[in-house]
Structure formats: C-alpha cells, structure tokens
Amino acid sequence: MEFGPDPQDGDGAFVARFLGGDESAFDELVRRHRRAVYRLAYRLLGNHEEADDVSQEAFLRAYRALRGFRGDSSFRTWISRIAINLSLSARQVRAPVVPIQEMPAPGSEAAGPEAALRKEVRRAVDGLPPRQRQVLVLKVYEGMKFSEIALAAGMSIGTAKATFFQAVRGLRARLAPEAARRGEEA
Amino acid sequence: MTTVGCEEARERLAAWLSGEIEPDERGALDMHLRSCAACAADADRARRALDVVASEEVPDPGPLYWSSFGVRLRARIAAARRRTLRRRLTAAIAAAAVVVAGLAVLQRRHEAPSAGAGPVAEKRPDVPDNVPAPLPAAKDAAGTATDRARRLPGQGSPARRALPVAEAEVRLREALDRAVAQGHDPGEIEALLEEIAPADPLDGADLAGHLSPEEGRRLADELLEPRG
C-alpha cells in the first residue's frame, strides 16, 4: 500500500524568519505545503474550485494567525487542520452536486472498468461520515501518523485509531465487490 | 508472545493496516491471522479496500495554476489587509465622532448659563494676537494630533510630520466635525474614509497585518475550533 509522502519538516526556521519580519519566509512555507493542502482539500471536497478556494483561504488565515502559532504541532499539521475546518465549513454550506469528474464526457471511455472502479471508490469515500473521511484522507493520502491525525483533526489518538478502523470497515462494505475483483485480477 | 482472540485481533487491525503497530502486537496478530481463516479474510478485504482507495489520484491542476498560486495568495492577503484597515479606521472614526458629539453637548450645557449675559471678551490675556485661538475642548479630544501638526514652527517638533499622515489627520478632523454636525451619518463617514484611506495595499498595510501575540493566539485558536 502506498501512503502519502513522509512529512518534511524544518519549517520551524521559516516560521522564525517570518516572525522576525522576513515576508519571503512565508512564501517559502506556501511553496512547501501548497500541493499538500490542495490535495487534502480536493480529497475532502471533490472538486478543483472549492479545493482552490480552501487552499488559498487556509494560507491567508495561516498568514494572519502565524504570530500565534505555538509550535505544539508541525506547521504541516497546523495548516492541515485549518484546511480541514475550512473544508468542513464548505461542505456544510454547499448544495449537494455531482462533481464534474464523475460525469462521463461524451465519447469518453468512462464506462470502462477502471473508470467504474474510480467512481465507486469516490462514491465510497464520499459516503463516509465526515470525521471518518477526514481520518482516512489524512492517514491514507497524507501519510500522517495517528498522533499527527489527532492534532490535525482535534481528537485523541485512540479516537483517531478507532475512527480509522470504522472508516476502513465502511469502505470495505462498500468496496468489497470491487476489491475482490481487483484481487482476482492481480 | 501473547496470543490474541478474534475480538482483540479486530481491534488491532487498524494499527496493522496503517503500519503503526508495535512489533510484538504485530507478531501476535500475524499468528492469529495464520490460524483464523475468518479474521485473515477480513483483514485481507480491508487491505484491498484501502489499496483501491490509495490508488485514487488527485488531478494536478497544472504548472500554470501553481505558478499563479503565490501571486493570487498575495493579492488575497493585500485585500484582507485593506478590509481590516478600513474596519479599524471606520471604528476609530465612529468612536471619535461619538466622543466629540458627547463633549460638544457637555460644552454647550456648560456655556448655557452665560448665554444671556452678552458677548464674552474674546481677548485672552498674555497671548499675542497673531497666535490662533485654541480649539474647543470638545474638538481637542479628537484632534490633538492634528493640532500638533498645525502648530507654528518652533512650537513643537510634530509640525514636521510626514505630509500624508498630517493631511490624513486634517481630513479626519474635518470628517469628524462634519459627522458631528450632520448627526454621524455612517454612509458619509464611510465615504470620507475612502478619501482618507484609499484602497491602497501599501497604505497602513503593516498595521492591519500585524497582530499582537495575544490577538494572534486568539485567532489561531479560533481557526482550530472544529466547525463540523
């Protein structure tokens, strides 16, 4: 199983430089984390427009709040938590829509097994309760440890583990036929 | 190595799937999975389900998007600073206008008893004729800085303040006077504010962008409050 990339820290120096008045240090923090924040928002929201908006807003709020950043967690965990909360808010206010990516383009091969599987996966992840979805995304795609997930999602480590297990169970129930078929092909 | 039952095996499955499992726990779980076909099948299905999920990629928005990301963010930060600056100035002007109005009322009440006694001599003792009369106390509350800026050369160093600040203060003073005379019309205050503090990202940007450590901590905590 391929989890997300290992966290690259060393952000503390950039945070310190920014707090010392070096604006370019914040730009560097943005460069280091913008893709991860975008990916996280995209996985939680399912479309580019909202993921873009949440990414920008997360960094804007980080910029304004960085002076109060206590360093209890890594910058990555901190910015992830901001993005998670923004994504949750975005999901609450929006009307349920079918993401564009799920609509097969005319003449495309969207009816193929690979597309069907992706669609099934997206639907399965989308169907999870928000907290399970968050934990799953942070663990599977962001490669966070449970201790980091606990900080990022605002829960205890035990709850993070239990929530992850519930998410896996939920996915397993939804994806069992697809996974079984894939296993047979492998 | 301790052995585990089906119930305990299921509890450890999350840690096993995530790779965050202690070696001795892993050994015990592996042993159980080798001996229990039901749990082994369960674990295998869970792992495959996660494999399917993990294979799902996020479409990359492309190099153009990433090259503009920082620029757009900077524009957003500048816009947020302007909004914050405007809010702070509006609040300051509104507060000053209320104070000025209150003091003006108090001053009128204070002067009322002598109103029927005829004009009071305007000549102030010990003050040369070429020195402007002091501003009323009511106006002084909001216009102290302006007064300093208006002092004659030699009467105080603040007279040589940077022009935009002095000019802004004069306008602020005039805006407050007009606001008092016209009953603090918020619309007019806002319009005057636009004259005083035009939407320029360089104008007062530092003020709005820098929070005190306490403000920053509060904002950081608010951002981290779960909303879901």
mmCIF file of C-alpha atoms in Angstrom:
data_model
loop_
_atom_site.group_PDB
_atom_site.id
_atom_site.type_symbol
_atom_site.label_atom_id
_atom_site.label_comp_id
_atom_site.label_asym_id
_atom_site.label_seq_id
_atom_site.Cartn_x
_atom_site.Cartn_y
_atom_site.Cartn_z
ATOM 1 C CA MET A 1 0.000 0.000 0.000
ATOM 2 C CA GLU A 2 1.392 3.411 -0.885
ATOM 3 C CA PHE A 3 0.645 6.020 1.696
ATOM 4 C CA GLY A 4 1.375 9.712 1.258
ATOM 5 C CA PRO A 5 4.840 11.245 1.374
ATOM 6 C CA ASP A 6 6.710 11.467 4.623
ATOM 7 C CA PRO A 7 6.342 14.819 6.312
ATOM 8 C CA GLN A 8 9.245 17.116 5.547
ATOM 9 C CA ASP A 9 9.796 19.346 8.474
ATOM 10 C CA GLY A 10 12.343 22.021 9.030
ATOM 11 C CA ASP A 11 9.578 24.579 8.684
ATOM 12 C CA GLY A 12 10.444 25.994 12.082
ATOM 13 C CA ALA A 13 13.258 28.056 10.624
ATOM 14 C CA PHE A 14 10.913 29.642 8.093
ATOM 15 C CA VAL A 15 8.329 30.354 10.755
ATOM 16 C CA ALA A 16 11.009 32.003 12.888
ATOM 17 C CA ARG A 17 12.214 34.085 9.951
ATOM 18 C CA PHE A 18 8.670 35.198 9.202
ATOM 19 C CA LEU A 19 8.107 36.160 12.826
ATOM 20 C CA GLY A 20 11.322 38.143 12.581
ATOM 21 C CA GLY A 21 9.834 40.180 9.741
ATOM 22 C CA ASP A 22 11.020 38.259 6.692
ATOM 23 C CA GLU A 23 7.936 38.097 4.459
ATOM 24 C CA SER A 24 9.654 35.870 1.921
ATOM 25 C CA ALA A 25 9.813 33.110 4.535
ATOM 26 C CA PHE A 26 6.044 32.812 4.377
ATOM 27 C CA ASP A 27 6.209 32.461 0.597
ATOM 28 C CA GLU A 28 8.592 29.575 1.113
ATOM 29 C CA LEU A 29 6.198 27.901 3.549
ATOM 30 C CA VAL A 30 3.477 28.273 0.933
ATOM 31 C CA ARG A 31 5.684 26.726 -1.735
ATOM 32 C CA ARG A 32 6.495 23.790 0.509
ATOM 33 C CA HIS A 33 2.923 22.989 1.501
ATOM 34 C CA ARG A 34 0.593 24.301 -1.185
ATOM 35 C CA ARG A 35 0.332 20.989 -3.044
ATOM 36 C CA ALA A 36 -0.363 19.007 0.111
ATOM 37 C CA VAL A 37 -3.002 21.499 1.243
ATOM 38 C CA TYR A 38 -4.626 21.498 -2.189
ATOM 39 C CA ARG A 39 -4.650 17.698 -2.336
ATOM 40 C CA LEU A 40 -6.127 17.460 1.123
ATOM 41 C CA ALA A 41 -8.871 19.954 0.292
ATOM 42 C CA TYR A 42 -9.557 18.232 -3.015
ATOM 43 C CA ARG A 43 -9.936 14.859 -1.345
ATOM 44 C CA LEU A 44 -12.304 16.298 1.208
ATOM 45 C CA LEU A 45 -14.327 18.352 -1.268
ATOM 46 C CA GLY A 46 -14.008 16.509 -4.559
ATOM 47 C CA ASN A 47 -13.604 19.412 -6.964
ATOM 48 C CA HIS A 48 -10.965 21.896 -8.062
ATOM 49 C CA GLU A 49 -12.872 25.134 -7.477
ATOM 50 C CA GLU A 50 -13.560 24.527 -3.818
ATOM 51 C CA ALA A 51 -10.147 22.953 -3.251
ATOM 52 C CA ASP A 52 -8.510 26.053 -4.716
ATOM 53 C CA ASP A 53 -10.600 28.398 -2.602
ATOM 54 C CA VAL A 54 -9.963 26.450 0.584
ATOM 55 C CA SER A 55 -6.223 26.258 -0.149
ATOM 56 C CA GLN A 56 -5.937 29.997 -0.646
ATOM 57 C CA GLU A 57 -8.070 30.768 2.374
ATOM 58 C CA ALA A 58 -6.115 28.338 4.554
ATOM 59 C CA PHE A 59 -2.848 30.084 3.771
ATOM 60 C CA LEU A 60 -4.415 33.505 4.209
ATOM 61 C CA ARG A 61 -5.622 32.557 7.677
ATOM 62 C CA ALA A 62 -2.289 30.956 8.463
ATOM 63 C CA TYR A 63 -0.601 34.205 7.469
ATOM 64 C CA ARG A 64 -2.745 36.186 9.852
ATOM 65 C CA ALA A 65 -2.515 33.704 12.697
ATOM 66 C CA LEU A 66 1.101 32.648 12.363
ATOM 67 C CA ARG A 67 2.180 35.025 15.110
ATOM 68 C CA GLY A 68 0.044 33.000 17.489
ATOM 69 C CA PHE A 69 1.377 29.665 16.231
ATOM 70 C CA ARG A 70 2.642 27.952 19.366
ATOM 71 C CA GLY A 71 4.541 25.173 17.684
ATOM 72 C CA ASP A 72 2.648 22.459 19.555
ATOM 73 C CA SER A 73 2.466 20.640 16.248
ATOM 74 C CA SER A 74 4.340 20.933 12.975
ATOM 75 C CA PHE A 75 3.384 23.685 10.547
ATOM 76 C CA ARG A 76 2.118 20.985 8.225
ATOM 77 C CA THR A 77 -0.225 19.575 10.839
ATOM 78 C CA TRP A 78 -1.370 23.067 11.755
ATOM 79 C CA ILE A 79 -2.125 24.172 8.193
ATOM 80 C CA SER A 80 -3.816 20.819 7.566
ATOM 81 C CA ARG A 81 -6.125 21.419 10.479
ATOM 82 C CA ILE A 82 -7.050 24.844 9.165
ATOM 83 C CA ALA A 83 -7.747 23.332 5.734
ATOM 84 C CA ILE A 84 -9.837 20.554 7.282
ATOM 85 C CA ASN A 85 -12.016 23.018 9.182
ATOM 86 C CA LEU A 86 -12.460 25.186 6.109
ATOM 87 C CA SER A 87 -13.362 22.141 4.038
ATOM 88 C CA LEU A 88 -15.907 21.062 6.617
ATOM 89 C CA SER A 89 -17.488 24.509 6.519
ATOM 90 C CA ALA A 90 -17.532 24.488 2.722
ATOM 91 C CA ARG A 91 -19.268 21.127 2.665
ATOM 92 C CA GLN A 92 -21.876 22.320 5.130
ATOM 93 C CA VAL A 93 -22.921 25.350 3.095
ATOM 94 C CA ARG A 94 -22.871 23.947 -0.390
ATOM 95 C CA ALA A 95 -25.722 22.249 -2.127
ATOM 96 C CA PRO A 96 -25.129 18.617 -2.998
ATOM 97 C CA VAL A 97 -23.798 18.456 -6.514
ATOM 98 C CA VAL A 98 -22.325 15.767 -8.685
ATOM 99 C CA PRO A 99 -18.640 16.580 -9.180
ATOM 100 C CA ILE A 100 -17.734 17.218 -12.790
ATOM 101 C CA GLN A 101 -15.157 14.449 -12.665
ATOM 102 C CA GLU A 102 -17.912 11.936 -12.087
ATOM 103 C CA MET A 103 -19.792 12.901 -15.187
ATOM 104 C CA PRO A 104 -18.529 10.938 -18.152
ATOM 105 C CA ALA A 105 -17.571 13.155 -21.063
ATOM 106 C CA PRO A 106 -19.361 12.419 -24.328
ATOM 107 C CA GLY A 107 -17.468 9.775 -26.251
ATOM 108 C CA SER A 108 -15.063 9.031 -23.394
ATOM 109 C CA GLU A 109 -14.166 5.604 -22.096
ATOM 110 C CA ALA A 110 -15.863 6.404 -18.798
ATOM 111 C CA ALA A 111 -17.809 3.197 -18.956
ATOM 112 C CA GLY A 112 -14.599 1.116 -18.727
ATOM 113 C CA PRO A 113 -13.741 -0.948 -15.644
ATOM 114 C CA GLU A 114 -11.057 1.469 -14.432
ATOM 115 C CA ALA A 115 -13.416 4.451 -14.571
ATOM 116 C CA ALA A 116 -16.138 2.446 -12.893
ATOM 117 C CA LEU A 117 -13.758 1.492 -10.123
ATOM 118 C CA ARG A 118 -12.659 5.096 -9.577
ATOM 119 C CA LYS A 119 -16.223 6.212 -9.495
ATOM 120 C CA GLU A 120 -17.014 3.515 -6.967
ATOM 121 C CA VAL A 121 -14.055 4.497 -4.802
ATOM 122 C CA ARG A 122 -15.004 8.173 -4.873
ATOM 123 C CA ARG A 123 -18.558 7.356 -4.001
ATOM 124 C CA ALA A 124 -17.455 5.091 -1.178
ATOM 125 C CA VAL A 125 -15.163 7.743 0.313
ATOM 126 C CA ASP A 126 -17.782 10.440 -0.199
ATOM 127 C CA GLY A 127 -20.320 8.272 1.587
ATOM 128 C CA LEU A 128 -18.293 8.078 4.785
ATOM 129 C CA PRO A 129 -19.238 10.310 7.719
ATOM 130 C CA PRO A 130 -17.134 13.495 7.724
ATOM 131 C CA ARG A 131 -14.864 12.533 10.624
ATOM 132 C CA GLN A 132 -14.137 9.101 9.150
ATOM 133 C CA ARG A 133 -13.445 10.678 5.800
ATOM 134 C CA GLN A 134 -11.012 13.154 7.340
ATOM 135 C CA VAL A 135 -9.100 10.498 9.223
ATOM 136 C CA LEU A 136 -8.978 8.225 6.202
ATOM 137 C CA VAL A 137 -7.675 11.008 3.972
ATOM 138 C CA LEU A 138 -5.046 12.062 6.493
ATOM 139 C CA LYS A 139 -3.853 8.516 7.017
ATOM 140 C CA VAL A 140 -4.042 7.029 3.532
ATOM 141 C CA TYR A 141 -3.215 10.031 1.388
ATOM 142 C CA GLU A 142 -1.269 12.320 3.666
ATOM 143 C CA GLY A 143 0.629 9.543 5.385
ATOM 144 C CA MET A 144 0.153 11.051 8.834
ATOM 145 C CA LYS A 145 0.731 9.096 11.995
ATOM 146 C CA PHE A 146 -2.181 8.729 14.380
ATOM 147 C CA SER A 147 -0.527 11.208 16.733
ATOM 148 C CA GLU A 148 -0.440 13.777 13.895
ATOM 149 C CA ILE A 149 -4.002 12.983 12.852
ATOM 150 C CA ALA A 150 -5.103 13.523 16.442
ATOM 151 C CA LEU A 151 -3.594 17.013 16.386
ATOM 152 C CA ALA A 152 -4.795 17.849 12.893
ATOM 153 C CA ALA A 153 -8.354 16.650 13.384
ATOM 154 C CA GLY A 154 -8.696 17.721 17.008
ATOM 155 C CA MET A 155 -9.247 14.316 18.594
ATOM 156 C CA SER A 156 -7.414 11.859 20.819
ATOM 157 C CA ILE A 157 -5.039 9.288 19.385
ATOM 158 C CA GLY A 158 -7.366 6.500 20.471
ATOM 159 C CA THR A 159 -10.294 8.165 18.727
ATOM 160 C CA ALA A 160 -8.181 8.630 15.608
ATOM 161 C CA LYS A 161 -7.373 4.915 15.545
ATOM 162 C CA ALA A 162 -10.953 3.883 16.209
ATOM 163 C CA THR A 163 -12.267 6.302 13.579
ATOM 164 C CA PHE A 164 -9.784 4.975 11.051
ATOM 165 C CA PHE A 165 -10.914 1.446 11.739
ATOM 166 C CA GLN A 166 -14.572 2.444 11.354
ATOM 167 C CA ALA A 167 -13.714 4.161 8.067
ATOM 168 C CA VAL A 168 -11.954 1.053 6.797
ATOM 169 C CA ARG A 169 -14.891 -1.070 7.807
ATOM 170 C CA GLY A 170 -17.257 1.280 5.999
ATOM 171 C CA LEU A 171 -15.123 1.244 2.889
ATOM 172 C CA ARG A 172 -14.762 -2.490 2.984
ATOM 173 C CA ALA A 173 -18.504 -2.882 2.996
ATOM 174 C CA ARG A 174 -18.900 -0.523 0.074
ATOM 175 C CA LEU A 175 -15.933 -1.684 -1.957
ATOM 176 C CA ALA A 176 -15.971 -5.398 -1.242
ATOM 177 C CA PRO A 177 -17.056 -6.446 -4.731
ATOM 178 C CA GLU A 178 -14.582 -4.097 -6.415
ATOM 179 C CA ALA A 179 -11.712 -5.086 -4.167
ATOM 180 C CA ALA A 180 -12.451 -8.730 -4.603
ATOM 181 C CA ARG A 181 -12.466 -8.358 -8.379
ATOM 182 C CA ARG A 182 -9.210 -6.424 -8.289
ATOM 183 C CA GLY A 183 -7.644 -9.077 -6.113
ATOM 184 C CA GLU A 184 -8.592 -11.736 -8.584
ATOM 185 C CA GLU A 185 -7.054 -9.740 -11.431
ATOM 186 C CA ALA A 186 -3.782 -9.191 -9.522
ATOM 187 C CA MET B 1 4.462 -13.713 22.713
ATOM 188 C CA THR B 2 0.873 -13.439 23.891
ATOM 189 C CA THR B 3 -1.899 -14.861 21.788
ATOM 190 C CA VAL B 4 -4.948 -12.843 20.792
ATOM 191 C CA GLY B 5 -8.543 -13.754 20.118
ATOM 192 C CA CYS B 6 -10.785 -12.631 17.277
ATOM 193 C CA GLU B 7 -12.105 -9.622 19.170
ATOM 194 C CA GLU B 8 -8.652 -8.298 20.021
ATOM 195 C CA ALA B 9 -7.445 -9.035 16.518
ATOM 196 C CA ARG B 10 -10.174 -6.828 15.077
ATOM 197 C CA GLU B 11 -9.202 -4.045 17.471
ATOM 198 C CA ARG B 12 -5.595 -4.209 16.322
ATOM 199 C CA LEU B 13 -6.488 -4.313 12.679
ATOM 200 C CA ALA B 14 -6.486 -0.507 12.251
ATOM 201 C CA ALA B 15 -2.960 -0.258 13.598
ATOM 202 C CA TRP B 16 -1.918 -3.205 11.446
ATOM 203 C CA LEU B 17 -3.402 -1.693 8.293
ATOM 204 C CA SER B 18 -1.862 1.693 8.993
ATOM 205 C CA GLY B 19 1.578 0.255 9.630
ATOM 206 C CA GLU B 20 1.607 1.789 13.101
ATOM 207 C CA ILE B 21 1.723 -1.384 15.139
ATOM 208 C CA GLU B 22 4.242 -2.442 17.736
ATOM 209 C CA PRO B 23 6.386 -5.425 16.696
ATOM 210 C CA ASP B 24 5.127 -7.708 19.486
ATOM 211 C CA GLU B 25 1.495 -6.802 18.727
ATOM 212 C CA ARG B 26 2.124 -7.446 15.077
ATOM 213 C CA GLY B 27 3.620 -10.830 15.827
ATOM 214 C CA ALA B 28 0.620 -11.834 17.918
ATOM 215 C CA LEU B 29 -1.799 -10.611 15.266
ATOM 216 C CA ASP B 30 0.055 -12.367 12.454
ATOM 217 C CA MET B 31 -0.072 -15.577 14.448
ATOM 218 C CA HIS B 32 -3.812 -15.201 14.925
ATOM 219 C CA LEU B 33 -4.386 -14.437 11.252
ATOM 220 C CA ARG B 34 -2.488 -17.600 10.290
ATOM 221 C CA SER B 35 -4.721 -19.688 12.473
ATOM 222 C CA CYS B 36 -8.093 -17.964 11.876
ATOM 223 C CA ALA B 37 -9.362 -18.053 8.320
ATOM 224 C CA ALA B 38 -12.275 -15.692 9.034
ATOM 225 C CA CYS B 39 -10.088 -12.949 10.517
ATOM 226 C CA ALA B 40 -7.479 -13.451 7.784
ATOM 227 C CA ALA B 41 -10.116 -12.987 5.096
ATOM 228 C CA ASP B 42 -11.458 -9.955 6.927
ATOM 229 C CA ALA B 43 -8.014 -8.353 7.148
ATOM 230 C CA ASP B 44 -7.327 -9.119 3.514
ATOM 231 C CA ARG B 45 -10.550 -7.477 2.359
ATOM 232 C CA ALA B 46 -9.794 -4.412 4.425
ATOM 233 C CA ARG B 47 -6.293 -4.144 2.989
ATOM 234 C CA ARG B 48 -7.589 -4.453 -0.557
ATOM 235 C CA ALA B 49 -10.206 -1.819 0.069
ATOM 236 C CA LEU B 50 -7.509 0.560 1.269
ATOM 237 C CA ASP B 51 -5.345 -0.318 -1.741
ATOM 238 C CA VAL B 52 -8.191 0.707 -4.009
ATOM 239 C CA VAL B 53 -8.666 3.973 -2.154
ATOM 240 C CA ALA B 54 -4.940 4.733 -2.102
ATOM 241 C CA SER B 55 -4.715 4.263 -5.863
ATOM 242 C CA GLU B 56 -7.058 7.180 -6.417
ATOM 243 C CA GLU B 57 -5.077 10.205 -7.619
ATOM 244 C CA VAL B 58 -5.927 13.879 -7.367
ATOM 245 C CA PRO B 59 -5.759 15.518 -10.790
ATOM 246 C CA ASP B 60 -2.908 18.021 -10.861
ATOM 247 C CA PRO B 61 -4.182 21.475 -11.850
ATOM 248 C CA GLY B 62 -1.025 22.067 -13.871
ATOM 249 C CA PRO B 63 2.048 24.331 -13.826
ATOM 250 C CA LEU B 64 0.100 27.463 -14.730
ATOM 251 C CA TYR B 65 -2.043 27.048 -11.674
ATOM 252 C CA TRP B 66 0.925 26.534 -9.377
ATOM 253 C CA SER B 67 2.863 29.424 -10.858
ATOM 254 C CA SER B 68 -0.004 31.789 -10.068
ATOM 255 C CA PHE B 69 -0.827 30.343 -6.656
ATOM 256 C CA GLY B 70 1.524 32.593 -4.672
ATOM 257 C CA VAL B 71 0.600 35.720 -6.622
ATOM 258 C CA ARG B 72 -3.097 35.154 -6.047
ATOM 259 C CA LEU B 73 -2.473 34.478 -2.386
ATOM 260 C CA ARG B 74 -0.532 37.736 -2.023
ATOM 261 C CA ALA B 75 -3.408 39.605 -3.675
ATOM 262 C CA ARG B 76 -5.807 37.963 -1.237
ATOM 263 C CA ILE B 77 -3.637 38.919 1.713
ATOM 264 C CA ALA B 78 -3.469 42.520 0.473
ATOM 265 C CA ALA B 79 -7.248 42.636 0.066
ATOM 266 C CA ALA B 80 -7.730 41.256 3.577
ATOM 267 C CA ARG B 81 -5.389 43.927 4.933
ATOM 268 C CA ARG B 82 -7.393 46.643 3.208
ATOM 269 C CA ARG B 83 -10.612 45.317 4.666
ATOM 270 C CA THR B 84 -9.106 45.141 8.137
ATOM 271 C CA LEU B 85 -7.657 48.629 7.851
ATOM 272 C CA ARG B 86 -10.996 50.004 6.684
ATOM 273 C CA ARG B 87 -12.835 48.341 9.546
ATOM 274 C CA ARG B 88 -10.386 49.688 12.096
ATOM 275 C CA LEU B 89 -10.462 53.213 10.703
ATOM 276 C CA THR B 90 -14.237 53.173 10.479
ATOM 277 C CA ALA B 91 -14.475 52.036 14.070
ATOM 278 C CA ALA B 92 -11.963 54.666 15.177
ATOM 279 C CA ILE B 93 -13.777 57.468 13.370
ATOM 280 C CA ALA B 94 -17.155 56.362 14.635
ATOM 281 C CA ALA B 95 -15.835 56.189 18.195
ATOM 282 C CA ALA B 96 -14.163 59.579 17.890
ATOM 283 C CA ALA B 97 -17.330 61.102 16.457
ATOM 284 C CA VAL B 98 -19.349 59.854 19.398
ATOM 285 C CA VAL B 99 -16.817 61.269 21.853
ATOM 286 C CA VAL B 100 -16.736 64.598 20.045
ATOM 287 C CA ALA B 101 -20.505 64.795 19.984
ATOM 288 C CA GLY B 102 -20.743 63.975 23.681
ATOM 289 C CA LEU B 103 -18.169 66.552 24.632
ATOM 290 C CA ALA B 104 -19.824 69.166 22.442
ATOM 291 C CA VAL B 105 -23.110 68.624 24.239
ATOM 292 C CA LEU B 106 -21.394 68.915 27.603
ATOM 293 C CA GLN B 107 -19.658 72.091 26.497
ATOM 294 C CA ARG B 108 -22.922 73.678 25.305
ATOM 295 C CA ARG B 109 -24.552 72.858 28.639
ATOM 296 C CA HIS B 110 -21.589 74.339 30.452
ATOM 297 C CA GLU B 111 -21.753 77.576 28.419
ATOM 298 C CA ALA B 112 -25.552 77.932 28.523
ATOM 299 C CA PRO B 113 -25.814 79.979 31.799
ATOM 300 C CA SER B 114 -23.656 82.809 30.406
ATOM 301 C CA ALA B 115 -25.503 82.971 27.094
ATOM 302 C CA GLY B 116 -27.802 85.816 28.180
ATOM 303 C CA ALA B 117 -25.031 87.880 29.764
ATOM 304 C CA GLY B 118 -23.876 89.328 26.460
ATOM 305 C CA PRO B 119 -20.739 88.613 24.463
ATOM 306 C CA VAL B 120 -17.790 87.427 26.460
ATOM 307 C CA ALA B 121 -14.475 89.140 25.769
ATOM 308 C CA GLU B 122 -12.529 87.008 23.284
ATOM 309 C CA LYS B 123 -9.230 88.580 24.182
ATOM 310 C CA ARG B 124 -7.014 86.171 26.030
ATOM 311 C CA PRO B 125 -4.536 87.643 28.419
ATOM 312 C CA ASP B 126 -0.822 87.001 27.901
ATOM 313 C CA VAL B 127 -1.328 85.677 24.390
ATOM 314 C CA PRO B 128 -0.174 87.613 21.331
ATOM 315 C CA ASP B 129 -2.808 88.456 18.732
ATOM 316 C CA ASN B 130 -1.097 86.534 15.957
ATOM 317 C CA VAL B 131 -1.448 83.145 17.726
ATOM 318 C CA PRO B 132 -4.591 81.232 16.696
ATOM 319 C CA ALA B 133 -7.206 80.683 19.348
ATOM 320 C CA PRO B 134 -7.146 77.213 20.897
ATOM 321 C CA LEU B 135 -9.672 74.771 19.599
ATOM 322 C CA PRO B 136 -12.600 73.987 21.845
ATOM 323 C CA ALA B 137 -12.075 71.193 24.296
ATOM 324 C CA ALA B 138 -14.640 69.071 22.513
ATOM 325 C CA LYS B 139 -12.708 69.141 19.280
ATOM 326 C CA ASP B 140 -9.395 68.766 21.012
ATOM 327 C CA ALA B 141 -10.314 65.282 22.124
ATOM 328 C CA ALA B 142 -10.300 64.027 18.587
ATOM 329 C CA GLY B 143 -7.922 66.492 17.053
ATOM 330 C CA THR B 144 -4.917 66.544 19.328
ATOM 331 C CA ALA B 145 -2.626 65.035 16.748
ATOM 332 C CA THR B 146 -3.883 67.438 14.112
ATOM 333 C CA ASP B 147 -3.332 70.342 16.423
ATOM 334 C CA ARG B 148 0.222 69.263 16.920
ATOM 335 C CA ALA B 149 0.639 69.017 13.190
ATOM 336 C CA ARG B 150 -0.780 72.526 12.802
ATOM 337 C CA ARG B 151 1.444 74.187 15.371
ATOM 338 C CA LEU B 152 3.550 77.026 14.174
ATOM 339 C CA PRO B 153 7.229 76.348 13.522
ATOM 340 C CA GLY B 154 9.114 76.481 16.772
ATOM 341 C CA GLN B 155 6.104 75.454 18.841
ATOM 342 C CA GLY B 156 6.794 71.716 18.711
ATOM 343 C CA SER B 157 8.538 69.165 16.563
ATOM 344 C CA PRO B 158 5.381 67.292 15.403
ATOM 345 C CA ALA B 159 4.758 70.125 12.916
ATOM 346 C CA ARG B 160 7.266 68.450 10.610
ATOM 347 C CA ARG B 161 5.407 65.112 10.349
ATOM 348 C CA ALA B 162 5.189 63.317 7.025
ATOM 349 C CA LEU B 163 2.709 65.055 4.764
ATOM 350 C CA PRO B 164 0.333 62.154 4.034
ATOM 351 C CA VAL B 165 -0.161 61.483 7.744
ATOM 352 C CA ALA B 166 -0.695 65.158 8.587
ATOM 353 C CA GLU B 167 -3.048 65.530 5.674
ATOM 354 C CA ALA B 168 -4.954 62.443 6.690
ATOM 355 C CA GLU B 169 -5.261 63.800 10.201
ATOM 356 C CA VAL B 170 -6.594 67.114 8.954
ATOM 357 C CA ARG B 171 -9.129 65.307 6.842
ATOM 358 C CA LEU B 172 -10.038 63.085 9.718
ATOM 359 C CA ARG B 173 -10.597 66.162 11.848
ATOM 360 C CA GLU B 174 -12.787 67.723 9.193
ATOM 361 C CA ALA B 175 -14.642 64.483 8.719
ATOM 362 C CA LEU B 176 -15.350 64.269 12.413
ATOM 363 C CA ASP B 177 -16.565 67.863 12.523
ATOM 364 C CA ARG B 178 -18.903 67.232 9.645
ATOM 365 C CA ALA B 179 -20.042 63.940 11.140
ATOM 366 C CA VAL B 180 -20.894 65.716 14.380
ATOM 367 C CA ALA B 181 -22.744 68.488 12.573
ATOM 368 C CA GLN B 182 -24.691 66.022 10.471
ATOM 369 C CA GLY B 183 -25.531 63.507 13.167
ATOM 370 C CA HIS B 184 -22.812 60.878 12.454
ATOM 371 C CA ASP B 185 -24.156 59.628 9.152
ATOM 372 C CA PRO B 186 -22.368 56.277 8.747
ATOM 373 C CA GLY B 187 -22.581 56.468 4.969
ATOM 374 C CA GLU B 188 -20.801 59.757 4.906
ATOM 375 C CA ILE B 189 -18.200 58.552 7.356
ATOM 376 C CA GLU B 190 -17.525 55.620 5.052
ATOM 377 C CA ALA B 191 -17.280 57.932 2.044
ATOM 378 C CA LEU B 192 -14.937 60.251 3.857
ATOM 379 C CA LEU B 193 -12.943 57.306 4.986
ATOM 380 C CA GLU B 194 -12.404 56.337 1.368
ATOM 381 C CA GLU B 195 -10.874 59.790 0.860
ATOM 382 C CA ILE B 196 -8.704 59.483 3.933
ATOM 383 C CA ALA B 197 -7.624 55.889 3.440
ATOM 384 C CA PRO B 198 -7.938 54.947 -0.206
ATOM 385 C CA ALA B 199 -7.827 51.264 -1.032
ATOM 386 C CA ASP B 200 -4.106 51.076 -1.458
ATOM 387 C CA PRO B 201 -2.353 47.904 -0.284
ATOM 388 C CA LEU B 202 0.643 49.904 0.885
ATOM 389 C CA ASP B 203 -1.424 52.304 2.922
ATOM 390 C CA GLY B 204 -1.323 51.131 6.503
ATOM 391 C CA ALA B 205 -0.766 47.541 5.476
ATOM 392 C CA ASP B 206 1.577 46.859 8.357
ATOM 393 C CA LEU B 207 -0.984 47.976 10.878
ATOM 394 C CA ALA B 208 -3.605 45.557 9.693
ATOM 395 C CA GLY B 209 -1.298 42.637 9.044
ATOM 396 C CA HIS B 210 0.415 42.585 12.408
ATOM 397 C CA LEU B 211 -1.495 41.254 15.353
ATOM 398 C CA SER B 212 -0.298 41.319 18.905
ATOM 399 C CA PRO B 213 0.823 37.930 20.255
ATOM 400 C CA GLU B 214 -2.387 37.716 22.271
ATOM 401 C CA GLU B 215 -4.560 38.573 19.253
ATOM 402 C CA GLY B 216 -2.626 36.096 17.191
ATOM 403 C CA ARG B 217 -3.091 33.311 19.700
ATOM 404 C CA ARG B 218 -6.804 34.014 19.909
ATOM 405 C CA LEU B 219 -7.132 33.984 16.135
ATOM 406 C CA ALA B 220 -5.094 30.794 15.891
ATOM 407 C CA ASP B 221 -7.314 29.111 18.453
ATOM 408 C CA GLU B 222 -10.443 30.249 16.639
ATOM 409 C CA LEU B 223 -9.137 28.813 13.394
ATOM 410 C CA LEU B 224 -8.603 25.481 15.033
ATOM 411 C CA GLU B 225 -12.074 25.256 16.503
ATOM 412 C CA PRO B 226 -13.882 22.429 14.686
ATOM 413 C CA ARG B 227 -16.907 23.732 12.866
ATOM 414 C CA GLY B 228 -18.304 20.424 11.733
#
